[in-house]
Tab-separated table of C-alpha atoms and ligand atoms in Angstrom:
chain	number	residue	atom	x	y	z
A	625	MET	CA	13.850	5.464	16.158
A	626	GLU	CA	12.696	7.752	18.961
A	627	THR	CA	10.399	10.973	18.067
A	628	GLU	CA	12.242	13.927	19.550
A	629	ILE	CA	12.781	16.491	16.630
A	630	PRO	CA	8.877	17.324	16.150
A	631	LEU	CA	7.652	16.270	12.753
A	632	ALA	CA	6.579	19.484	10.470
A	633	ILE	CA	3.125	18.435	10.592
A	634	GLU	CA	0.685	19.137	13.376
A	635	ASP	CA	-1.001	15.837	14.464
A	636	GLU	CA	-4.519	16.862	12.962
A	637	PRO	CA	-6.583	14.097	11.639
A	638	PRO	CA	-6.336	13.859	7.864
A	639	SER	CA	-9.370	15.323	6.520
A	640	ILE	CA	-10.447	14.788	2.913
A	641	THR	CA	-12.180	18.307	2.132
A	642	THR	CA	-15.812	17.514	0.812
A	643	THR	CA	-14.845	19.336	-2.463
A	644	LEU	CA	-12.726	16.514	-3.480
A	645	GLN	CA	-15.397	14.359	-3.445
A	646	ARG	CA	-17.379	15.628	-6.616
A	647	THR	CA	-14.504	15.232	-9.347
A	648	PRO	CA	-13.328	12.056	-10.891
A	649	ARG	CA	-9.689	12.992	-9.691
A	650	PRO	CA	-9.060	15.822	-7.292
A	651	SER	CA	-8.879	18.884	-8.940
A	652	ARG	CA	-7.352	22.097	-7.474
A	653	LYS	CA	-10.225	24.465	-9.062
A	654	SER	CA	-12.475	23.362	-6.347
A	655	LEU	CA	-10.340	24.404	-3.535
A	656	GLY	CA	-8.747	27.568	-2.464
A	657	SER	CA	-5.668	28.092	-4.489
A	658	SER	CA	-3.740	29.215	-1.352
A	659	ALA	CA	-4.532	26.247	0.646
A	660	TRP	CA	-3.703	24.004	-2.691
A	661	ASP	CA	-0.276	25.797	-2.660
A	662	ASP	CA	0.420	25.414	0.821
A	663	TRP	CA	2.485	22.221	1.409
A	664	ARG	CA	1.518	21.724	4.912
A	665	TRP	CA	-2.185	21.726	3.868
A	666	GLN	CA	-1.166	19.085	1.259
A	667	PHE	CA	0.636	16.845	3.785
A	668	ARG	CA	-2.334	17.119	6.132
A	669	ASN	CA	-4.662	15.943	3.659
A	670	ARG	CA	-2.941	13.084	2.190
A	671	LEU	CA	-5.325	10.239	1.133
A	672	ARG	CA	-4.261	7.737	4.107
A	673	SER	CA	-6.822	5.076	3.729
A	674	VAL	CA	-9.313	3.427	1.290
A	675	ASP	CA	-11.922	5.343	2.498
A	676	ASP	CA	-9.815	8.754	1.476
A	677	LEU	CA	-9.488	7.210	-1.800
A	678	LEU	CA	-13.044	6.435	-2.164
A	679	ARG	CA	-13.843	9.982	-1.166
A	680	ALA	CA	-11.478	11.284	-3.989
A	681	PHE	CA	-12.016	8.498	-6.712
A	682	PRO	CA	-15.575	7.266	-6.119
A	683	ASN	CA	-15.268	4.812	-9.009
A	684	LEU	CA	-11.667	3.381	-7.829
A	685	PRO	CA	-11.649	-0.335	-9.107
A	686	ALA	CA	-10.904	-3.362	-7.058
A	687	THR	CA	-11.553	-1.573	-3.733
A	688	ALA	CA	-11.557	-4.825	-1.508
A	689	GLN	CA	-8.003	-5.622	-3.091
A	690	VAL	CA	-6.685	-2.272	-2.775
A	691	ARG	CA	-7.605	-2.514	0.874
A	692	GLU	CA	-5.953	-5.838	1.236
A	693	ALA	CA	-2.898	-4.499	0.295
A	694	ALA	CA	-3.083	-1.174	2.455
A	695	GLU	CA	-3.108	-3.380	5.353
A	696	ILE	CA	0.118	-4.392	4.760
A	697	PHE	CA	2.035	-1.524	3.376
A	698	PRO	CA	1.347	2.108	4.197
A	699	LEU	CA	-0.628	4.403	2.004
A	700	ALA	CA	-0.337	7.977	1.518
A	701	ILE	CA	-0.889	10.344	-1.401
A	702	THR	CA	-0.822	14.171	-1.502
A	703	PRO	CA	-3.903	15.465	-3.351
A	704	TYR	CA	-1.413	17.184	-5.790
A	705	TYR	CA	-0.049	13.813	-6.773
A	706	ALA	CA	-3.446	12.270	-7.013
A	707	SER	CA	-4.355	15.023	-9.297
A	708	LEU	CA	-1.879	13.651	-11.865
A	709	ILE	CA	-3.666	10.307	-12.045
A	710	ARG	CA	-5.359	10.740	-15.801
A	711	GLU	CA	-7.137	7.462	-15.727
A	712	LEU	CA	-8.355	5.099	-12.642
A	713	SER	CA	-6.425	2.191	-13.715
A	714	PRO	CA	-3.129	0.381	-13.076
A	715	GLU	CA	-2.262	1.314	-16.672
A	716	ASP	CA	-2.062	4.915	-15.685
A	717	PRO	CA	1.859	5.344	-14.345
A	718	VAL	CA	0.798	7.641	-11.368
A	719	PHE	CA	-2.299	5.348	-10.341
A	720	ARG	CA	0.679	2.505	-10.601
A	721	MET	CA	3.082	4.147	-8.399
A	722	ALA	CA	0.744	5.614	-5.760
A	723	ILE	CA	-2.432	3.278	-5.331
A	724	PRO	CA	-2.030	-0.072	-3.457
A	725	SER	CA	-2.100	-3.353	-5.562
A	726	VAL	CA	-3.327	-6.878	-4.291
A	727	GLU	CA	-0.016	-7.825	-6.312
A	728	GLU	CA	2.071	-6.461	-3.646
A	729	LEU	CA	1.032	-9.505	-1.452
A	730	HIS	CA	2.603	-11.678	-4.245
A	731	ASN	CA	5.795	-12.947	-2.267
A	732	PRO	CA	8.462	-14.996	-4.005
A	733	GLY	CA	11.061	-16.478	-1.839
A	734	PHE	CA	13.940	-14.233	-3.085
A	735	LEU	CA	12.375	-10.984	-2.083
A	736	ARG	CA	13.729	-9.584	1.183
A	737	ASP	CA	12.266	-6.771	3.282
A	738	ASP	CA	16.019	-5.401	3.565
A	739	PRO	CA	17.565	-6.629	0.289
A	740	LEU	CA	20.388	-4.206	0.433
A	741	GLU	CA	21.231	-5.283	3.817
A	742	GLU	CA	21.285	-1.465	5.006
A	743	ASP	CA	20.526	-2.724	8.439
A	744	HIS	CA	23.902	-4.684	8.805
A	745	ASP	CA	25.671	-1.637	7.822
A	746	MET	CA	24.386	0.609	10.432
A	747	PRO	CA	27.151	1.412	13.155
A	748	VAL	CA	24.576	3.922	14.831
A	749	PRO	CA	20.782	3.811	14.253
A	750	GLY	CA	20.109	5.503	10.890
A	751	LEU	CA	23.595	5.940	9.581
A	752	VAL	CA	24.473	3.622	6.955
A	753	HIS	CA	28.182	3.280	6.169
A	754	ARG	CA	28.574	1.052	3.204
A	755	TYR	CA	30.869	2.785	1.147
A	756	SER	CA	34.301	3.936	2.768
A	757	ASP	CA	33.819	7.645	1.584
A	758	ARG	CA	30.327	8.205	1.600
A	759	ALA	CA	27.575	7.594	4.498
A	760	LEU	CA	23.383	7.532	4.361
A	761	LEU	CA	21.628	9.342	7.137
A	762	LEU	CA	17.944	8.258	7.672
A	763	VAL	CA	16.629	11.202	9.378
A	764	THR	CA	12.745	10.546	9.089
A	765	LEU	CA	10.127	7.571	7.997
A	766	ALA	CA	7.813	9.935	6.660
A	767	CYS	CA	7.085	10.593	3.021
A	768	ALA	CA	4.493	12.862	1.236
A	769	MET	CA	3.657	9.770	-0.989
A	770	TYR	CA	4.405	6.484	-0.185
A	771	CYS	CA	5.447	4.795	-3.403
A	772	ARG	CA	4.475	1.409	-4.229
A	773	HIS	CA	7.848	0.545	-5.534
A	774	CYS	CA	10.006	1.956	-2.296
A	775	THR	CA	13.184	0.126	-1.537
A	776	ARG	CA	12.594	1.056	2.248
A	777	LYS	CA	9.163	-0.363	2.218
A	778	ARG	CA	10.263	-2.280	5.542
A	779	VAL	CA	10.241	1.130	7.200
A	780	ALA	CA	9.073	4.012	5.093
A	781	GLY	CA	5.502	5.115	6.619
A	782	SER	CA	5.600	2.183	9.125
A	783	ARG	CA	5.950	4.973	11.944
A	784	GLU	CA	6.100	8.470	10.732
A	785	SER	CA	8.852	9.189	13.070
A	786	THR	CA	11.994	11.372	13.104
A	787	ILE	CA	15.693	11.031	14.152
A	788	SER	CA	16.089	11.696	17.706
A	789	ASP	CA	18.620	14.329	19.122
A	790	ARG	CA	20.604	11.501	20.558
A	791	ASN	CA	20.673	9.511	17.582
A	792	LEU	CA	21.798	12.727	15.594
A	793	SER	CA	24.290	13.223	17.998
A	794	ARG	CA	25.842	9.522	17.959
A	795	ALA	CA	25.732	9.782	14.070
A	796	VAL	CA	27.853	13.055	14.114
A	797	ALA	CA	30.201	11.767	16.482
A	798	TYR	CA	30.539	8.771	14.232
A	799	LEU	CA	31.212	11.207	11.272
A	800	ARG	CA	33.852	12.921	13.208
A	801	GLU	CA	35.663	9.771	14.191
A	802	HIS	CA	35.337	8.600	10.543
A	803	PRO	CA	37.166	11.528	8.681
A	804	GLU	CA	37.342	9.358	5.467
A	805	ILE	CA	33.627	10.259	5.147
A	806	HIS	CA	33.528	13.095	2.661
A	807	ASP	CA	29.973	12.877	1.349
A	808	VAL	CA	26.904	12.374	3.611
A	809	VAL	CA	23.483	11.722	1.744
A	810	ILE	CA	20.284	12.895	4.085
A	811	SER	CA	17.595	10.375	3.265
A	812	GLY	CA	14.834	8.664	4.851
A	813	GLY	CA	11.856	8.505	4.250
A	814	ASP	CA	11.688	12.043	2.673
A	815	PRO	CA	14.008	14.640	4.542
A	816	LEU	CA	11.677	17.272	3.397
A	817	THR	CA	8.711	16.490	5.326
A	818	LEU	CA	10.325	17.704	8.289
A	819	SER	CA	10.138	21.303	9.019
A	820	THR	CA	12.452	23.704	7.567
A	821	LYS	CA	13.771	24.316	11.210
A	822	ALA	CA	14.118	20.534	11.942
A	823	LEU	CA	15.928	19.891	8.476
A	824	GLU	CA	18.247	22.858	9.424
A	825	ARG	CA	19.139	21.317	12.743
A	826	VAL	CA	20.114	18.158	10.810
A	827	ILE	CA	21.974	19.931	8.087
A	828	SER	CA	23.795	22.041	10.304
A	829	ALA	CA	25.176	19.145	12.553
A	830	VAL	CA	26.489	17.487	9.749
A	831	ARG	CA	28.056	20.631	8.428
A	832	SER	CA	29.823	20.984	11.637
A	833	VAL	CA	32.003	17.934	10.942
A	834	PRO	CA	34.892	19.348	8.899
A	835	SER	CA	35.804	16.293	6.916
A	836	VAL	CA	32.332	16.289	5.211
A	837	ASP	CA	32.728	18.058	1.771
A	838	ILE	CA	29.420	17.542	0.411
A	839	ILE	CA	25.676	17.272	1.738
A	840	ARG	CA	23.320	15.518	-0.375
A	841	ILE	CA	19.693	15.327	0.116
A	842	GLY	CA	17.345	12.611	-1.333
A	843	THR	CA	13.927	13.701	-1.839
A	844	ARG	CA	10.781	13.105	-3.763
A	845	THR	CA	8.990	16.211	-2.619
A	846	PRO	CA	9.845	18.084	-6.014
A	847	VAL	CA	7.490	15.317	-7.696
A	848	THR	CA	5.123	14.692	-5.032
A	849	LEU	CA	4.778	17.743	-3.140
A	850	PRO	CA	6.455	20.542	-5.233
A	851	MET	CA	4.804	23.428	-3.075
A	852	ARG	CA	7.438	22.136	-0.226
A	853	ILE	CA	9.979	24.014	-2.165
A	854	THR	CA	9.394	27.335	-0.573
A	855	PRO	CA	11.811	30.503	-0.784
A	856	GLU	CA	12.440	29.893	3.070
A	857	LEU	CA	13.498	26.444	2.457
A	858	VAL	CA	15.935	27.404	-0.327
A	859	ASP	CA	17.378	30.357	1.610
A	860	MET	CA	18.221	27.944	4.397
A	861	LEU	CA	19.895	25.012	2.091
A	862	ARG	CA	22.009	27.729	0.314
A	863	GLN	CA	23.890	28.453	3.833
A	864	TYR	CA	25.106	25.211	3.929
A	865	HIS	CA	26.653	24.723	0.438
A	866	PRO	CA	27.735	22.720	-1.263
A	867	ILE	CA	24.489	20.871	-1.011
A	868	TRP	CA	23.438	18.745	-3.647
A	869	ILE	CA	19.914	17.268	-4.273
A	870	ASN	CA	18.870	14.274	-5.943
A	871	THR	CA	15.047	13.741	-6.630
A	872	HIS	CA	12.969	10.910	-7.969
A	873	PHE	CA	10.870	11.401	-11.232
A	874	ASN	CA	9.897	8.316	-12.967
A	875	HIS	CA	7.339	9.235	-15.657
A	876	PRO	CA	6.963	12.417	-17.725
A	877	ASN	CA	3.614	13.027	-16.657
A	878	GLU	CA	5.197	13.878	-13.247
A	879	LEU	CA	7.062	16.772	-14.781
A	880	THR	CA	4.006	19.389	-14.292
A	881	PRO	CA	4.674	23.308	-14.275
A	882	ALA	CA	4.538	23.102	-10.380
A	883	ALA	CA	7.341	20.498	-10.352
A	884	ILE	CA	9.443	22.138	-12.932
A	885	ARG	CA	9.111	25.393	-11.000
A	886	ALA	CA	10.225	23.500	-7.686
A	887	CYS	CA	13.366	22.311	-9.432
A	888	GLY	CA	14.393	25.490	-11.134
A	889	MET	CA	14.038	27.154	-7.511
A	890	LEU	CA	16.593	24.652	-6.050
A	891	VAL	CA	19.109	25.135	-9.272
A	892	ASP	CA	18.794	29.007	-8.863
A	893	ALA	CA	20.018	28.697	-5.380
A	894	GLY	CA	23.102	26.682	-6.721
A	895	ILE	CA	22.026	23.319	-5.859
A	896	PRO	CA	22.699	20.707	-8.488
A	897	LEU	CA	19.747	18.582	-9.434
A	898	GLY	CA	20.397	14.833	-10.032
A	899	ASN	CA	17.448	12.439	-10.707
A	900	GLN	CA	17.440	8.808	-9.526
A	901	SER	CA	14.715	6.780	-11.562
A	902	VAL	CA	13.653	3.336	-10.863
A	903	LEU	CA	12.821	1.145	-13.718
A	904	LEU	CA	9.258	-0.091	-13.202
A	905	ARG	CA	7.114	-2.503	-15.404
A	906	GLY	CA	4.100	-0.659	-16.612
A	907	VAL	CA	5.568	2.721	-15.652
A	908	ASN	CA	8.700	3.805	-17.769
A	909	ASP	CA	10.028	0.502	-18.974
A	910	GLU	CA	9.269	1.556	-22.700
A	911	PRO	CA	12.374	2.991	-24.153
A	912	SER	CA	10.331	6.013	-25.790
A	913	VAL	CA	8.848	6.815	-22.384
A	914	MET	CA	12.177	6.896	-20.818
A	915	GLU	CA	13.521	9.131	-23.732
A	916	GLN	CA	10.535	11.458	-22.797
A	917	LEU	CA	11.316	11.521	-19.273
A	918	CYS	CA	15.417	11.978	-19.609
A	919	ARG	CA	14.519	14.896	-22.304
A	920	GLY	CA	12.012	16.773	-19.836
A	921	LEU	CA	14.413	16.426	-16.955
A	922	VAL	CA	17.059	18.183	-18.672
A	923	ARG	CA	14.435	20.761	-19.836
A	924	ALA	CA	13.954	21.135	-16.331
A	925	ARG	CA	17.696	21.609	-15.394
A	926	VAL	CA	17.821	18.116	-13.652
A	927	ARG	CA	20.619	15.774	-14.673
A	928	PRO	CA	19.781	12.172	-15.048
A	929	TYR	CA	21.861	10.457	-12.534
A	930	TYR	CA	20.827	6.911	-11.913
A	931	LEU	CA	18.371	4.469	-13.686
A	932	PHE	CA	18.088	1.951	-10.730
A	933	GLN	CA	16.987	-1.672	-11.576
A	934	CYS	CA	14.100	-2.561	-9.126
A	935	ASP	CA	15.462	-3.940	-5.859
A	936	LEU	CA	14.325	-7.490	-4.553
A	937	VAL	CA	12.129	-6.106	-2.145
A	938	ARG	CA	8.951	-7.734	-0.769
A	939	GLY	CA	5.754	-6.211	-1.908
A	940	VAL	CA	7.141	-4.928	-5.602
A	941	GLU	CA	7.397	-8.032	-7.635
A	942	HIS	CA	4.956	-6.821	-9.948
A	943	LEU	CA	6.866	-3.570	-10.796
A	944	ARG	CA	10.227	-5.428	-11.439
A	945	THR	CA	11.451	-5.796	-15.152
A	946	PRO	CA	14.256	-8.116	-16.171
A	947	ILE	CA	17.641	-6.573	-16.289
A	948	SER	CA	17.845	-7.242	-20.170
A	949	ARG	CA	15.106	-4.582	-20.413
A	950	GLY	CA	17.450	-2.062	-18.820
A	951	ILE	CA	19.907	-2.853	-21.161
A	952	GLU	CA	17.855	-2.600	-23.976
A	953	ILE	CA	16.664	1.030	-22.842
A	954	MET	CA	20.320	2.011	-22.482
A	955	GLU	CA	21.192	0.802	-26.026
A	956	TYR	CA	17.936	2.744	-27.245
A	957	LEU	CA	19.110	5.898	-25.370
A	958	ARG	CA	22.700	6.039	-26.273
A	959	GLY	CA	23.318	8.021	-29.580
A	960	ARG	CA	19.881	9.302	-29.578
A	961	LEU	CA	19.976	11.556	-26.921
A	962	SER	CA	22.254	14.154	-25.427
A	963	GLY	CA	24.952	12.286	-23.080
A	964	LEU	CA	23.855	14.844	-20.258
A	965	ALA	CA	20.244	13.548	-20.660
A	966	ILE	CA	21.402	9.511	-20.313
A	967	PRO	CA	21.270	8.313	-16.586
A	968	MET	CA	23.703	5.512	-15.448
A	969	TYR	CA	21.820	2.167	-15.238
A	970	VAL	CA	22.795	0.275	-11.911
A	971	VAL	CA	21.861	-2.897	-10.025
A	972	ASP	CA	21.825	-2.041	-6.433
A	973	ALA	CA	23.172	-5.948	-5.593
A	974	PRO	CA	21.027	-8.035	-3.336
A	975	GLY	CA	23.123	-8.871	-0.132
A	976	GLY	CA	24.444	-5.704	0.327
A	977	GLY	CA	26.819	-5.946	-2.792
A	978	GLY	CA	26.123	-2.149	-3.502
A	979	LYS	CA	25.647	-0.525	-6.913
A	980	ILE	CA	26.899	-2.093	-10.147
A	981	PRO	CA	26.748	-0.109	-13.208
A	982	VAL	CA	25.253	-2.197	-16.043
A	983	LEU	CA	25.890	-1.296	-19.565
A	984	PRO	CA	25.402	-3.058	-23.337
A	985	THR	CA	28.840	-4.349	-24.356
A	986	TYR	CA	30.651	-2.022	-26.401
A	987	ILE	CA	34.082	-3.696	-26.394
A	988	VAL	CA	33.994	-6.245	-29.108
A	989	SER	CA	37.461	-7.333	-28.926
A	990	THR	CA	40.860	-6.598	-27.922
A	991	SER	CA	44.550	-7.458	-28.258
A	992	PRO	CA	47.781	-5.546	-27.224
A	993	THR	CA	47.823	-3.344	-30.153
A	994	HIS	CA	44.002	-2.579	-30.997
A	995	THR	CA	40.788	-2.529	-29.353
A	996	VAL	CA	37.650	-3.220	-31.376
A	997	LEU	CA	34.528	-1.094	-30.584
A	998	ARG	CA	31.354	-0.988	-31.480
A	999	ASN	CA	29.041	2.046	-31.672
A	1000	PHE	CA	25.352	2.426	-31.310
A	1001	GLU	CA	24.716	2.217	-34.992
A	1002	GLY	CA	26.695	-1.283	-35.089
A	1003	MET	CA	29.777	0.293	-36.686
A	1004	LEU	CA	32.722	-1.691	-35.643
A	1005	VAL	CA	35.970	0.545	-35.416
A	1006	SER	CA	39.481	-0.475	-34.644
A	1007	TYR	CA	40.958	1.832	-32.071
A	1008	PRO	CA	44.919	1.567	-32.416
A	1009	GLU	CA	46.531	1.728	-28.930
A	1010	PRO	CA	49.491	3.940	-28.505
A	1011	GLU	CA	52.988	2.336	-29.192
A	1012	GLY	CA	55.381	1.882	-26.410
A	1013	TYR	CA	52.991	2.935	-23.630
A	1014	MET	CA	54.305	1.966	-20.344
A	1015	PRO	CA	52.066	2.866	-17.242
A	1016	GLN	CA	53.556	5.022	-14.638
A	1017	GLN	CA	54.246	3.225	-11.513
A	1018	CYS	CA	50.713	3.533	-9.817
A	1019	ARG	CA	51.145	5.450	-6.461
A	1020	SER	CA	47.652	5.049	-5.307
A	1021	GLY	CA	47.570	2.728	-2.275
A	1022	ARG	CA	45.165	-0.188	-1.180
A	1023	GLY	CA	41.991	1.236	0.141
A	1024	ALA	CA	40.798	1.093	3.541
A	1025	ASP	CA	38.439	-1.878	2.694
A	1026	GLY	CA	41.289	-4.320	1.305
A	1027	ALA	CA	41.812	-5.611	-2.161
A	1028	THR	CA	39.245	-4.638	-5.073
A	1029	VAL	CA	39.023	-5.675	-8.332
A	1030	TRP	CA	41.080	-2.627	-9.298
A	1031	ASP	CA	44.066	-4.481	-7.197
A	1032	LEU	CA	43.749	-7.299	-9.485
A	1033	ALA	CA	43.809	-5.037	-12.900
A	1034	ALA	CA	47.079	-3.149	-11.432
A	1035	GLY	CA	48.597	-6.417	-10.739
A	1036	ARG	CA	49.012	-5.842	-7.115
A	1037	GLN	CA	47.054	-8.657	-5.959
A	1038	GLY	CA	46.897	-12.003	-7.522
A	1039	ARG	CA	43.188	-13.087	-6.608
A	1040	ILE	CA	40.207	-12.333	-4.472
A	1041	VAL	CA	38.689	-15.306	-3.057
A	1042	PRO	CA	35.109	-14.922	-1.449
A	1043	GLN	CA	35.224	-15.433	2.041
A	1044	ARG	CA	32.528	-17.698	3.037
A	1045	MET	CA	31.518	-20.331	0.738
A	1046	ALA	CA	30.098	-23.734	0.850
A	1047	ARG	CA	33.473	-25.339	0.378
A	1048	HIS	CA	34.600	-23.310	3.336
A	1049	ASP	CA	31.713	-24.709	5.485
A	1050	ARG	CA	32.621	-28.218	4.213
A	1051	ARG	CA	36.270	-27.467	5.036
A	1052	ASP	CA	35.412	-26.692	8.519
A	1053	GLN	CA	33.179	-29.723	9.013
A	1054	ARG	CA	35.614	-32.503	7.236
A	1055	GLU	CA	37.521	-34.921	9.482
A	1056	ASP	CA	41.156	-34.574	9.994
A	1057	ILE	CA	42.776	-36.689	7.599
A	1058	THR	CA	45.712	-36.845	5.787
A	1059	PHE	CA	45.877	-37.104	2.271
A	1060	THR	CA	48.707	-39.441	1.191
A	1061	GLY	CA	47.565	-40.765	-2.368
A	1062	LEU	CA	44.928	-42.418	-4.002
A	1063	ASP	CA	45.830	-46.031	-3.143
B	1187	PLP	C1	23.522	4.839	-3.015
B	1187	PLP	C2	24.140	4.985	-1.687
B	1187	PLP	C3	25.294	5.734	-1.671
B	1187	PLP	C4	25.741	6.711	-2.614
B	1187	PLP	O1	26.065	6.560	-3.753
B	1187	PLP	P1	26.587	7.041	-4.947
B	1187	PLP	O2	26.877	6.215	-6.103
B	1187	PLP	O3	27.890	8.028	-4.662
B	1187	PLP	O4	25.420	7.948	-5.253
B	1187	PLP	C5	25.774	5.884	-0.247
B	1187	PLP	N1	25.436	4.830	0.632
B	1187	PLP	C6	24.592	3.929	0.524
B	1187	PLP	C7	24.394	2.978	1.495
B	1187	PLP	C8	24.172	4.005	-0.976
B	1187	PLP	O5	23.109	2.882	-0.961
B	1188	SF4	S1	9.720	9.159	-1.332
B	1188	SF4	FE1	11.320	7.460	-1.396
B	1188	SF4	S2	11.462	6.670	0.523
B	1188	SF4	FE2	9.301	7.782	0.315
B	1188	SF4	S3	8.242	6.131	-0.144
B	1188	SF4	FE3	9.027	7.109	-2.072
B	1188	SF4	S4	10.851	5.895	-2.490
B	1188	SF4	FE4	10.355	5.301	-0.473
């Protein structure tokens, strides 16, 4: 992507204030609080190299290995987020999400740079059109903090560039030509690393398309840079309603007073806030930690939206859990927590398969007259089906993308055959013979 919309941040070399050096972790007490609360100061003073890390954390363990990983994948941590590290060890959840680990270099063959195949679904650079009614617009590759578990590790932070005017116009033209798109997710990178003015340029361009109903913004700044949520930003956003924001809290330690305040400001402006967590080994793969996180989120007026199974991204193998752990956590949450506090667990299928919801099995058996269900306690109940129910003729037609599993369930389609399988290749390669019998 070309860099035409200016980055919010002037290109000053990141300088770690000497005051950060003294403390085992960066402490705001040693700094003027006005500088600490200024998001541009936080952004400019991100820890961007192992030397920066060592100035902030002189006792950082395994420095040589950290250096090795930081050479491959970008590193940036705001002083604010670094101050949430409680223990200088990969056992600490914030440390684990922020500090490079040599384990990122472990590279089993099934990992990909782009497992969701977003690059294949881009009609215009930066616009991902995977689902017919929604599109994802990547507007910058910069983030306040580069998460070690990032799904877009292939691009996030590789160059801190932003969408060019030309590509923004092309994306908007595509949206106009595709009025079936009703929901545009502005993502990146982190869109809130743009200046408010640059962000408004993007939002107003998208808002100018009449068929776009809702604009969503995906941002981790409430977690990693909460001072970014300024009254000025909120006043700008509220002019473009309906605006929805999804953020990305993964651990209760991230729910600080500053983060909670930032969420409150967004919600007060009428912006519904959702949370998309990633299930991460050693961070939140403990049912009680997930419970605390979800309870803390609803207290902060944030609705847990998705819990993502970790994608098959190169560099995150050490943070993955088996899917069974996610199902176990969902089993634990249901019945124990307010339904509002329970996210939907999804696997974003490798190969561009899209999001697949995954749940424990609650339907135990079924017959034409009764469905047997179980609840979280293990109680089995028989649900009698209504007598003589005949479904109305279904008037919904087939979607633009052709037959789906729903068409099979509705009886309007007999089967769906995967298009390209080994046997198709074999068919293509076979000699032209006519089978006439076995002897
Ligand atoms: C996740 C995603 C969306 C939004 O999906 P929802 O399930 O509506 O939140 C849109 N486009 C792409 C490519 C996505 O990966
Ligand atoms: S904020 Fe989002 S895009 Fe940026 S590094 Fe973290 S997960 Fe990736």
